[in-house]
């Protein structure tokens, strides 16, 4: 049993959009907090001043909210362990690194970037791991004073104990050991007084009473450094859980090459937030049994770190599309129509303010198309069939069908009768087909396909009677006239 209150955090660096991997880390933390009745904290790690932007922070936080991962404590919402932006915590950090300096667990380093690079290069040439060999470790006070008088601004380096094995007891990966000798004294405060990630993260996680650090595998190699800092400062250590990388289908690290990598891009295409969350939850976590579609509360119920795998997760876009289409199917057509409207307006097909009648029409059209949608943006191409008075192009299969001996007559008779039909309803349309079938002695494909081809130029599409209904009398008339004319001229 857990003996501390569960407190987890998502700590994005605002240097770009929220990526799939970051969102997955946030989700595992969020699920773990919800499952254990704990707290989910969001902290912004903006010590990389050059690359951090407020815009990126806003985008990340907005995406988290959109995905439905509300946080209990952190930026925007506040809490008793704030501030939650590292750039606002600089004085807090200095208390701790000054203590390390006093206790001789850290020291100022005056080496220039050129000197450091030369050292790394020489180690590399000898086939050794490039690292800092401790040139400034044993400088005397006078030597330091002299360098400072020359105007040199030092960094602060953590003094790594020699000859130690540093074990990381990882909840996902088990025990992973690191040799301290391979690490080299590392910088904890840059020469501008801003702490590095490895230092700030420890102070923050400790002061914010984080019980479990759940993050991407790329941070595993940082963990021994952080563990040394925890020990040096006498802080309680959290549990660590490093979740595996996300790979593309070719098994290389997921990148732009594999498709969209940011949550924004999926959002723009019209993926539903809960479908994305459901999909992300399966990247590295395996629920019991075969089931894959889970509501949010079911995910919370089912989630456990025990079932998080240490082998890499593979991002499969087809699976995401399938998952999203499952969620789209479950929604009411009114909801999907509302989500689709901005795309249709953007494509110039509809106006933003629909009349009640137009809205009813759209909802009916959507209920015909909904089953086929993988993401909402696709509605723009699927709905084209309902717009336009002419046929842009006939598919080869449609042309083939139109050349059947009975086809022109079927289309002609259908046009005559449908235009006279007073009840613009599915049963009446069905009755017309039935009558023509009897009259001309055709049935099945030969009866329905010519009309479909004549109306749309294709043999595929939504349910025919409903399509006719929603096209409306005028469009049906114009399109069939157009096709009959084309037929006469052999297309
Ligand atoms: N700011 C780090 C990142 O965005 C967070 C690492 C951590 O969770 O410790 O990768």
Coordinates of C-alpha atoms and ligand atoms in Angstrom, one line a residue:
X1 CA 0.0 0.0 0.0
X2 CA 1.1 3.5 -0.6
X3 CA 2.1 5.3 2.5
X4 CA 2.2 8.9 1.1
X5 CA -0.6 10.9 -0.4
X6 CA -0.3 10.4 -4.1
X7 CA 0.8 13.6 -5.7
X8 CA 2.0 13.5 -9.3
X9 CA 2.8 16.2 -11.7
X10 CA 3.1 17.0 -15.4
X11 CA 5.9 19.4 -16.0
X12 CA 6.1 20.6 -19.6
X13 CA 8.8 22.8 -20.9
X14 CA 7.0 25.5 -23.0
X15 CA 9.3 25.3 -25.9
X16 CA 6.9 24.0 -28.5
X17 CA 3.4 22.4 -28.8
X18 CA 2.1 19.6 -26.7
X19 CA 3.3 16.4 -28.4
X20 CA 1.7 13.0 -28.4
X21 CA 4.4 11.8 -26.0
X22 CA 3.9 14.7 -23.6
X23 CA 0.1 14.2 -23.6
X24 CA 0.6 10.5 -22.9
X25 CA 2.9 11.4 -19.9
X26 CA 0.3 13.9 -18.6
X27 CA -2.5 11.2 -19.1
X28 CA -0.7 8.5 -17.1
X29 CA -0.1 11.0 -14.3
X30 CA -3.7 12.2 -14.4
X31 CA -5.0 8.6 -14.4
X32 CA -2.7 7.6 -11.6
X33 CA -3.8 10.6 -9.5
X34 CA -7.5 10.0 -10.2
X35 CA -7.3 6.3 -9.5
X36 CA -5.5 6.8 -6.2
X37 CA -7.5 9.8 -5.0
X38 CA -4.4 11.9 -5.3
X39 CA -3.5 15.3 -6.7
X40 CA -2.5 16.1 -10.2
X41 CA -0.1 19.1 -10.4
X42 CA 0.9 21.1 -13.5
X43 CA 4.1 22.9 -13.3
X44 CA 5.8 24.9 -16.1
X45 CA 9.5 24.3 -16.5
X46 CA 10.6 27.4 -18.2
X47 CA 14.2 27.7 -17.1
X48 CA 15.4 27.5 -20.7
X49 CA 14.8 31.2 -21.1
X50 CA 15.7 31.3 -24.8
X51 CA 13.4 28.6 -25.9
X52 CA 10.5 29.1 -23.6
X53 CA 7.5 31.2 -24.7
X54 CA 4.2 32.1 -23.1
X55 CA 2.4 31.3 -26.3
X56 CA 3.7 27.7 -26.1
X57 CA 2.6 27.6 -22.5
X58 CA -0.8 28.7 -23.4
X59 CA -1.1 26.1 -26.2
X60 CA 0.0 23.3 -23.9
X61 CA -2.3 24.2 -21.1
X62 CA -5.2 24.7 -23.5
X63 CA -4.6 21.3 -25.1
X64 CA -4.6 19.7 -21.6
X65 CA -7.9 21.3 -20.8
X66 CA -9.3 20.3 -24.2
X67 CA -8.3 16.8 -23.6
X68 CA -10.1 16.9 -20.3
X69 CA -7.2 16.6 -17.9
X70 CA -8.1 19.1 -15.3
X71 CA -5.4 19.7 -12.7
X72 CA -5.9 20.2 -8.9
X73 CA -2.9 22.5 -8.4
X74 CA -0.5 24.4 -10.6
X75 CA -0.3 27.2 -13.1
X76 CA -3.6 29.1 -13.7
X77 CA -5.4 27.3 -10.8
X78 CA -2.8 28.0 -8.0
X79 CA -2.3 26.1 -4.8
X80 CA -0.3 26.1 -1.7
X81 CA 3.0 25.0 -3.2
X82 CA 3.3 27.7 -5.8
X83 CA 4.4 29.5 -7.7
X84 CA 4.2 26.9 -10.4
X85 CA 6.3 28.5 -13.0
X86 CA 10.0 27.8 -12.5
X87 CA 11.0 31.3 -13.7
X88 CA 9.0 32.6 -10.6
X89 CA 10.9 30.3 -8.2
X90 CA 14.4 31.5 -8.7
X91 CA 14.9 32.7 -5.1
X92 CA 13.7 29.4 -3.8
X93 CA 16.3 27.5 -5.8
X94 CA 19.2 29.7 -4.7
X95 CA 18.5 28.8 -1.0
X96 CA 19.2 25.2 -1.9
X97 CA 22.2 25.6 -4.2
X98 CA 23.8 28.0 -1.8
X99 CA 23.5 25.4 0.8
X100 CA 25.2 22.8 -1.4
X101 CA 28.0 25.3 -2.0
X102 CA 28.4 25.8 1.8
X103 CA 28.4 22.1 2.5
X104 CA 31.0 21.6 -0.3
X105 CA 28.6 19.4 -2.2
X106 CA 28.8 21.8 -5.1
X107 CA 31.4 24.3 -6.3
X108 CA 31.8 27.2 -8.7
X109 CA 33.3 26.3 -12.1
X110 CA 35.0 28.9 -14.3
X111 CA 35.8 26.8 -17.3
X112 CA 34.9 28.4 -20.6
X113 CA 32.8 26.6 -23.2
X114 CA 36.0 26.2 -25.4
X115 CA 37.8 24.6 -22.5
X116 CA 34.9 22.2 -21.9
X117 CA 34.6 21.3 -25.5
X118 CA 38.4 20.6 -25.7
X119 CA 38.1 18.3 -22.7
X120 CA 35.2 16.4 -24.2
X121 CA 36.9 16.1 -27.5
X122 CA 40.0 14.7 -25.9
X123 CA 38.0 12.1 -24.0
X124 CA 36.1 11.2 -27.1
X125 CA 39.4 10.7 -28.9
X126 CA 40.5 8.3 -26.2
X127 CA 37.3 6.4 -26.6
X128 CA 36.0 7.5 -23.2
X129 CA 32.7 9.0 -22.2
X130 CA 32.8 12.8 -22.6
X131 CA 32.3 14.3 -19.2
X132 CA 33.7 17.0 -16.9
X133 CA 36.8 15.9 -15.1
X134 CA 36.7 18.3 -12.2
X135 CA 39.2 20.9 -13.1
X136 CA 37.6 23.6 -10.9
X137 CA 36.7 21.2 -8.1
X138 CA 39.7 21.9 -5.9
X139 CA 40.4 25.5 -6.6
X140 CA 41.4 27.5 -3.5
X141 CA 39.5 30.4 -2.3
X142 CA 42.3 32.7 -3.6
X143 CA 42.1 31.2 -7.1
X144 CA 38.4 31.6 -7.2
X145 CA 38.7 35.2 -6.0
X146 CA 41.2 35.9 -8.7
X147 CA 39.0 34.5 -11.4
X148 CA 36.0 36.5 -10.2
X149 CA 38.1 39.6 -10.1
X150 CA 38.9 38.9 -13.8
X151 CA 35.1 39.2 -14.3
X152 CA 34.5 35.5 -14.8
X153 CA 31.0 34.4 -14.0
X154 CA 30.9 30.8 -12.7
X155 CA 28.5 28.1 -13.1
X156 CA 27.8 25.9 -10.1
X157 CA 28.6 22.2 -10.5
X158 CA 27.4 19.4 -8.3
X159 CA 30.2 17.3 -6.9
X160 CA 29.4 13.7 -7.9
X161 CA 30.6 11.2 -5.4
X162 CA 33.2 8.9 -6.9
X163 CA 33.0 5.1 -7.3
X164 CA 29.4 4.8 -6.4
X165 CA 26.7 2.7 -8.0
X166 CA 23.4 4.7 -8.1
X167 CA 20.4 2.4 -8.4
X168 CA 17.1 3.7 -9.8
X169 CA 14.3 1.5 -8.5
X170 CA 11.9 2.1 -11.4
X171 CA 8.2 1.1 -11.1
X172 CA 8.2 0.2 -14.8
X173 CA 11.7 -0.9 -15.6
X174 CA 12.7 -2.5 -12.3
X175 CA 16.2 -1.7 -10.9
X176 CA 18.5 0.2 -13.2
X177 CA 22.0 0.9 -12.1
X178 CA 24.2 3.8 -13.0
X179 CA 27.9 4.3 -12.2
X180 CA 28.7 7.7 -10.7
X181 CA 32.1 7.7 -12.4
X182 CA 30.5 7.8 -15.8
X183 CA 28.6 11.0 -14.9
X184 CA 31.1 13.7 -14.1
X185 CA 30.3 16.8 -12.0
X186 CA 27.4 18.4 -13.7
X187 CA 26.1 22.0 -13.8
X188 CA 23.2 22.8 -11.5
X189 CA 23.2 26.5 -11.9
X190 CA 24.1 28.3 -15.1
X191 CA 26.4 31.4 -15.1
X192 CA 23.3 33.6 -15.3
X193 CA 22.1 32.2 -11.9
X194 CA 19.3 30.1 -13.4
X195 CA 19.2 26.5 -12.3
X196 CA 19.4 23.7 -14.8
X197 CA 16.5 21.3 -15.2
X198 CA 18.1 18.5 -13.1
X199 CA 18.4 20.8 -10.1
X200 CA 15.1 22.7 -10.4
X201 CA 13.1 19.6 -10.9
X202 CA 14.4 18.0 -7.7
X203 CA 13.7 21.1 -5.6
X204 CA 10.3 21.5 -7.1
X205 CA 9.3 17.8 -6.8
X206 CA 10.5 17.8 -3.2
X207 CA 8.8 21.1 -2.2
X208 CA 5.7 20.2 -4.0
X209 CA 5.6 16.8 -2.2
X210 CA 5.5 14.8 -5.3
X211 CA 5.1 11.1 -4.5
X212 CA 5.6 9.6 -8.0
X213 CA 7.5 11.0 -10.9
X214 CA 6.0 9.4 -14.0
X215 CA 7.6 10.6 -17.2
X216 CA 9.2 9.6 -20.5
X217 CA 12.0 7.2 -20.7
X218 CA 14.2 9.9 -22.2
X219 CA 14.6 11.2 -18.7
X220 CA 15.8 7.9 -17.2
X221 CA 19.5 8.9 -17.6
X222 CA 18.8 12.2 -15.7
X223 CA 17.4 10.2 -12.7
X224 CA 20.7 9.2 -11.1
X225 CA 21.8 12.9 -11.2
X226 CA 18.5 13.8 -9.5
X227 CA 18.8 11.1 -7.0
X228 CA 22.2 12.4 -5.9
X229 CA 20.7 15.9 -5.5
X230 CA 17.8 14.5 -3.4
X231 CA 20.4 12.8 -1.1
X232 CA 22.6 15.8 -0.9
X233 CA 19.7 18.0 0.1
X234 CA 18.3 15.4 2.5
X235 CA 14.9 15.4 0.6
X236 CA 12.5 12.5 0.6
X237 CA 12.8 10.6 -2.6
X238 CA 9.7 10.1 -4.8
X239 CA 9.1 6.8 -6.7
X240 CA 10.1 6.9 -10.3
X241 CA 8.3 5.4 -13.3
X242 CA 9.7 5.9 -16.7
X243 CA 7.4 5.1 -19.5
X244 CA 8.7 3.8 -22.8
X245 CA 9.3 5.8 -26.0
X246 CA 6.6 6.1 -28.6
X247 CA 7.8 4.7 -32.0
X248 CA 6.5 5.1 -35.5
X249 CA 5.3 2.1 -37.3
X250 CA 8.8 1.6 -38.8
X251 CA 10.0 1.3 -35.2
X252 CA 12.1 4.5 -35.3
X253 CA 11.4 7.2 -32.8
X254 CA 8.1 8.9 -33.6
X255 CA 8.7 12.1 -35.5
X256 CA 7.1 14.3 -38.1
X257 CA 7.9 11.8 -40.7
X258 CA 5.3 9.5 -39.2
X259 CA 2.5 12.1 -39.4
X260 CA 1.2 14.7 -37.0
X261 CA 3.0 14.7 -33.7
X262 CA 1.3 17.5 -31.9
X263 CA -2.1 17.4 -30.2
X264 CA -3.0 20.7 -32.0
X265 CA -2.8 18.9 -35.4
X266 CA -5.2 16.2 -34.3
X267 CA -7.5 18.8 -32.8
X268 CA -7.5 20.7 -36.0
X269 CA -8.4 17.6 -38.0
X270 CA -11.3 16.9 -35.8
X271 CA -10.3 14.1 -33.5
X272 CA -12.5 13.9 -30.4
X273 CA -10.7 14.5 -27.1
X274 CA -11.9 11.4 -25.4
X275 CA -11.0 9.2 -28.4
X276 CA -7.5 10.7 -28.4
X277 CA -7.2 10.0 -24.6
X278 CA -8.4 6.5 -25.0
X279 CA -5.9 5.9 -27.8
X280 CA -3.0 7.5 -25.8
X281 CA -3.9 5.4 -22.8
X282 CA -3.1 2.3 -24.9
X283 CA 0.4 3.6 -25.8
X284 CA 2.4 1.6 -23.3
X285 CA -0.4 0.5 -21.0
X286 CA -2.3 -2.7 -21.5
X287 CA -5.7 -3.2 -19.9
X288 CA -6.7 -6.6 -18.8
X289 CA -8.6 -8.5 -21.5
X290 CA -9.1 -7.7 -25.1
X291 CA -11.2 -4.6 -24.8
X292 CA -9.9 -1.3 -26.1
X293 CA -12.6 1.3 -26.0
X294 CA -13.0 2.7 -22.5
X295 CA -14.8 5.7 -21.2
X296 CA -12.8 8.1 -19.1
X297 CA -14.1 6.8 -15.8
X298 CA -13.4 3.2 -16.9
X299 CA -9.9 4.2 -17.8
X300 CA -9.4 5.6 -14.3
X301 CA -10.9 2.5 -12.9
X302 CA -8.7 0.1 -14.9
X303 CA -5.4 2.0 -14.9
X304 CA -2.4 0.8 -13.0
X305 CA 1.3 1.2 -13.4
X306 CA 1.8 -2.6 -13.1
X307 CA 0.4 -2.9 -16.5
X308 CA 2.6 -0.3 -18.1
X309 CA 5.1 -2.0 -20.4
X310 CA 8.8 -1.3 -20.7
X311 CA 8.9 -2.1 -24.3
X312 CA 8.3 0.7 -26.7
X313 CA 4.8 1.7 -27.8
X314 CA 4.0 1.9 -31.5
X315 CA 1.9 4.7 -32.8
X316 CA -0.6 3.4 -35.3
X317 CA -2.6 6.0 -37.1
X318 CA -5.0 3.5 -38.5
X319 CA -5.9 2.4 -35.0
X320 CA -6.4 6.0 -33.9
X321 CA -8.7 6.5 -36.9
X322 CA -10.6 3.4 -36.0
X323 CA -10.8 4.5 -32.3
X324 CA -12.0 8.0 -33.3
X325 CA -14.6 6.7 -35.7
X326 CA -16.0 4.5 -32.8
X327 CA -16.4 7.7 -30.7
X328 CA -17.9 9.6 -33.6
X329 CA -20.5 6.9 -34.2
X330 CA -21.5 7.0 -30.5
X331 CA -22.3 10.8 -30.6
X332 CA -25.6 12.2 -31.5
X333 CA -25.8 13.6 -35.1
X334 CA -26.6 17.0 -33.6
X335 CA -23.3 17.1 -31.8
X336 CA -21.3 16.0 -34.8
X337 CA -23.1 18.5 -37.0
X338 CA -22.1 21.2 -34.5
X339 CA -18.5 20.0 -34.7
X340 CA -18.6 19.8 -38.5
X341 CA -20.1 23.2 -39.1
X342 CA -16.8 25.2 -38.8
X343 CA -15.1 22.9 -41.3
X344 CA -18.0 23.4 -43.7
X345 CA -18.0 27.1 -43.3
X346 CA -14.2 27.2 -43.8
X347 CA -14.7 25.2 -47.0
X348 CA -17.3 27.7 -48.2
X349 CA -20.1 25.2 -48.3
X350 CA -22.3 26.6 -45.6
X351 CA -22.8 29.9 -43.7
X352 CA -22.0 30.1 -40.0
X353 CA -25.6 31.1 -39.1
X354 CA -27.9 28.3 -40.3
X355 CA -31.7 28.7 -40.4
X356 CA -33.6 26.0 -38.5
X357 CA -34.3 24.3 -41.8
X358 CA -30.7 24.3 -42.8
X359 CA -29.7 23.0 -39.5
X360 CA -32.3 20.1 -39.7
X361 CA -30.9 19.3 -43.1
X362 CA -27.3 19.3 -41.9
X363 CA -28.2 17.0 -38.9
X364 CA -29.9 14.6 -41.3
X365 CA -27.0 14.6 -43.7
X366 CA -24.6 14.0 -40.8
X367 CA -26.6 11.1 -39.6
X368 CA -26.1 9.6 -43.0
X369 CA -22.4 10.2 -43.1
X370 CA -21.4 9.8 -39.5
X371 CA -20.6 6.1 -39.8
X372 CA -18.0 6.7 -42.4
X373 CA -16.1 9.5 -40.6
X374 CA -12.7 8.9 -39.1
X375 CA -12.3 12.5 -38.1
X376 CA -14.5 15.5 -38.5
X377 CA -12.5 17.2 -41.2
X378 CA -13.4 14.4 -43.6
X379 CA -16.9 15.7 -43.6
X380 CA -15.9 18.3 -46.1
X381 CA -15.1 15.7 -48.8
X382 CA -17.9 13.3 -47.8
X383 CA -20.6 16.0 -47.9
X384 CA -19.6 17.2 -51.4
X385 CA -22.1 14.7 -52.9
X386 CA -24.9 16.9 -51.5
X387 CA -23.6 20.1 -53.2
X388 CA -23.7 21.2 -56.8
X389 CA -26.2 20.9 -59.6
X390 CA -24.0 19.0 -62.0
X391 CA -21.8 15.9 -61.7
X392 CA -18.1 16.8 -61.7
X393 CA -16.9 13.4 -62.9
X394 CA -18.2 9.9 -63.4
X395 CA -16.1 7.0 -62.0
X396 CA -15.3 4.3 -64.5
X397 CA -17.7 1.9 -62.6
X398 CA -20.5 4.5 -62.9
X399 CA -19.9 4.9 -66.6
X400 CA -20.0 1.1 -67.0
X401 CA -23.3 1.0 -65.2
X402 CA -24.8 3.8 -67.3
X403 CA -23.9 1.9 -70.4
X404 CA -26.1 -1.0 -69.4
X405 CA -29.0 -1.3 -71.9
X406 CA -31.7 -0.6 -69.3
X407 CA -30.0 2.2 -67.5
X408 CA -31.0 5.3 -69.6
X409 CA -34.6 4.2 -69.4
X410 CA -34.5 3.6 -65.6
X411 CA -33.0 7.1 -65.1
X412 CA -35.5 8.7 -67.4
X413 CA -38.5 7.1 -65.8
X414 CA -37.2 7.8 -62.3
X415 CA -36.7 11.5 -63.1
X416 CA -40.3 11.8 -64.5
X417 CA -41.9 10.2 -61.6
X418 CA -39.9 11.7 -58.8
X419 CA -40.5 15.2 -60.1
X420 CA -44.2 14.6 -59.8
X421 CA -44.1 13.0 -56.4
X422 CA -45.8 15.1 -53.8
X423 CA -44.7 13.2 -50.7
X424 CA -41.0 13.9 -50.5
X425 CA -40.4 10.9 -48.2
X426 CA -38.5 7.7 -48.1
X427 CA -41.5 5.4 -48.5
X428 CA -42.7 7.3 -51.6
X429 CA -39.2 7.1 -53.1
X430 CA -39.2 3.4 -52.4
X431 CA -42.5 3.0 -54.1
X432 CA -41.3 4.7 -57.2
X433 CA -38.4 2.4 -57.5
X434 CA -40.7 -0.6 -57.0
X435 CA -43.0 0.6 -59.8
X436 CA -40.2 1.2 -62.2
X437 CA -38.7 -2.2 -61.4
X438 CA -42.0 -3.8 -62.4
X439 CA -42.6 -1.6 -65.4
X440 CA -39.2 -2.2 -67.0
X441 CA -38.6 -5.7 -65.6
X442 CA -35.3 -4.8 -63.8
X443 CA -34.3 -5.3 -60.2
X444 CA -31.4 -5.1 -57.8
X445 CA -28.3 -3.3 -58.9
X446 CA -29.7 -2.5 -62.4
X447 CA -32.5 -0.6 -60.8
X448 CA -30.7 1.4 -58.1
X449 CA -27.2 1.8 -59.4
X450 CA -28.1 3.8 -62.6
X451 CA -30.0 6.3 -60.4
X452 CA -27.2 6.6 -58.0
X453 CA -24.6 7.0 -60.8
X454 CA -26.9 9.5 -62.5
X455 CA -27.2 11.5 -59.3
X456 CA -23.6 11.3 -58.0
X457 CA -21.3 10.0 -60.7
X458 CA -20.3 7.2 -58.4
X459 CA -21.7 3.8 -57.3
X460 CA -20.7 4.4 -53.7
X461 CA -22.1 6.7 -51.1
X462 CA -24.8 7.1 -48.5
X463 CA -28.1 5.3 -48.4
X464 CA -29.8 6.1 -51.7
X465 CA -33.3 7.0 -50.6
X466 CA -32.0 9.3 -48.0
X467 CA -29.6 10.8 -50.3
X468 CA -32.4 11.6 -52.7
X469 CA -34.5 13.0 -49.9
X470 CA -31.8 15.3 -48.7
X471 CA -30.6 16.4 -52.2
X472 CA -34.0 17.9 -52.7
X473 CA -36.2 18.0 -55.7
X474 CA -34.3 20.7 -57.6
X475 CA -30.9 19.1 -57.3
X476 CA -32.3 15.7 -58.2
X477 CA -33.9 17.2 -61.3
X478 CA -30.9 19.1 -62.4
X479 CA -28.4 16.3 -61.9
X480 CA -30.5 13.7 -63.6
X481 CA -31.1 16.0 -66.5
X482 CA -27.4 16.7 -66.7
X483 CA -26.7 12.9 -66.8
X484 CA -29.3 12.2 -69.4
X485 CA -27.8 14.9 -71.6
X486 CA -24.3 13.5 -71.1
X487 CA -25.6 10.0 -71.9
X488 CA -27.0 11.3 -75.2
X489 CA -23.6 12.6 -76.1
X490 CA -21.9 9.5 -74.9
X491 CA -20.4 11.4 -72.0
Ligands
LIG1 N1 10.3 19.7 -18.4 C1 10.6 18.3 -18.7 C2 10.2 18.0 -20.1 O1 9.3 18.6 -20.6 C3 9.9 17.4 -17.7 C4 10.7 16.3 -17.2 C5 10.1 15.6 -16.0 O2 9.0 15.3 -16.0 O3 10.9 15.5 -15.0 O4 10.7 17.0 -20.6

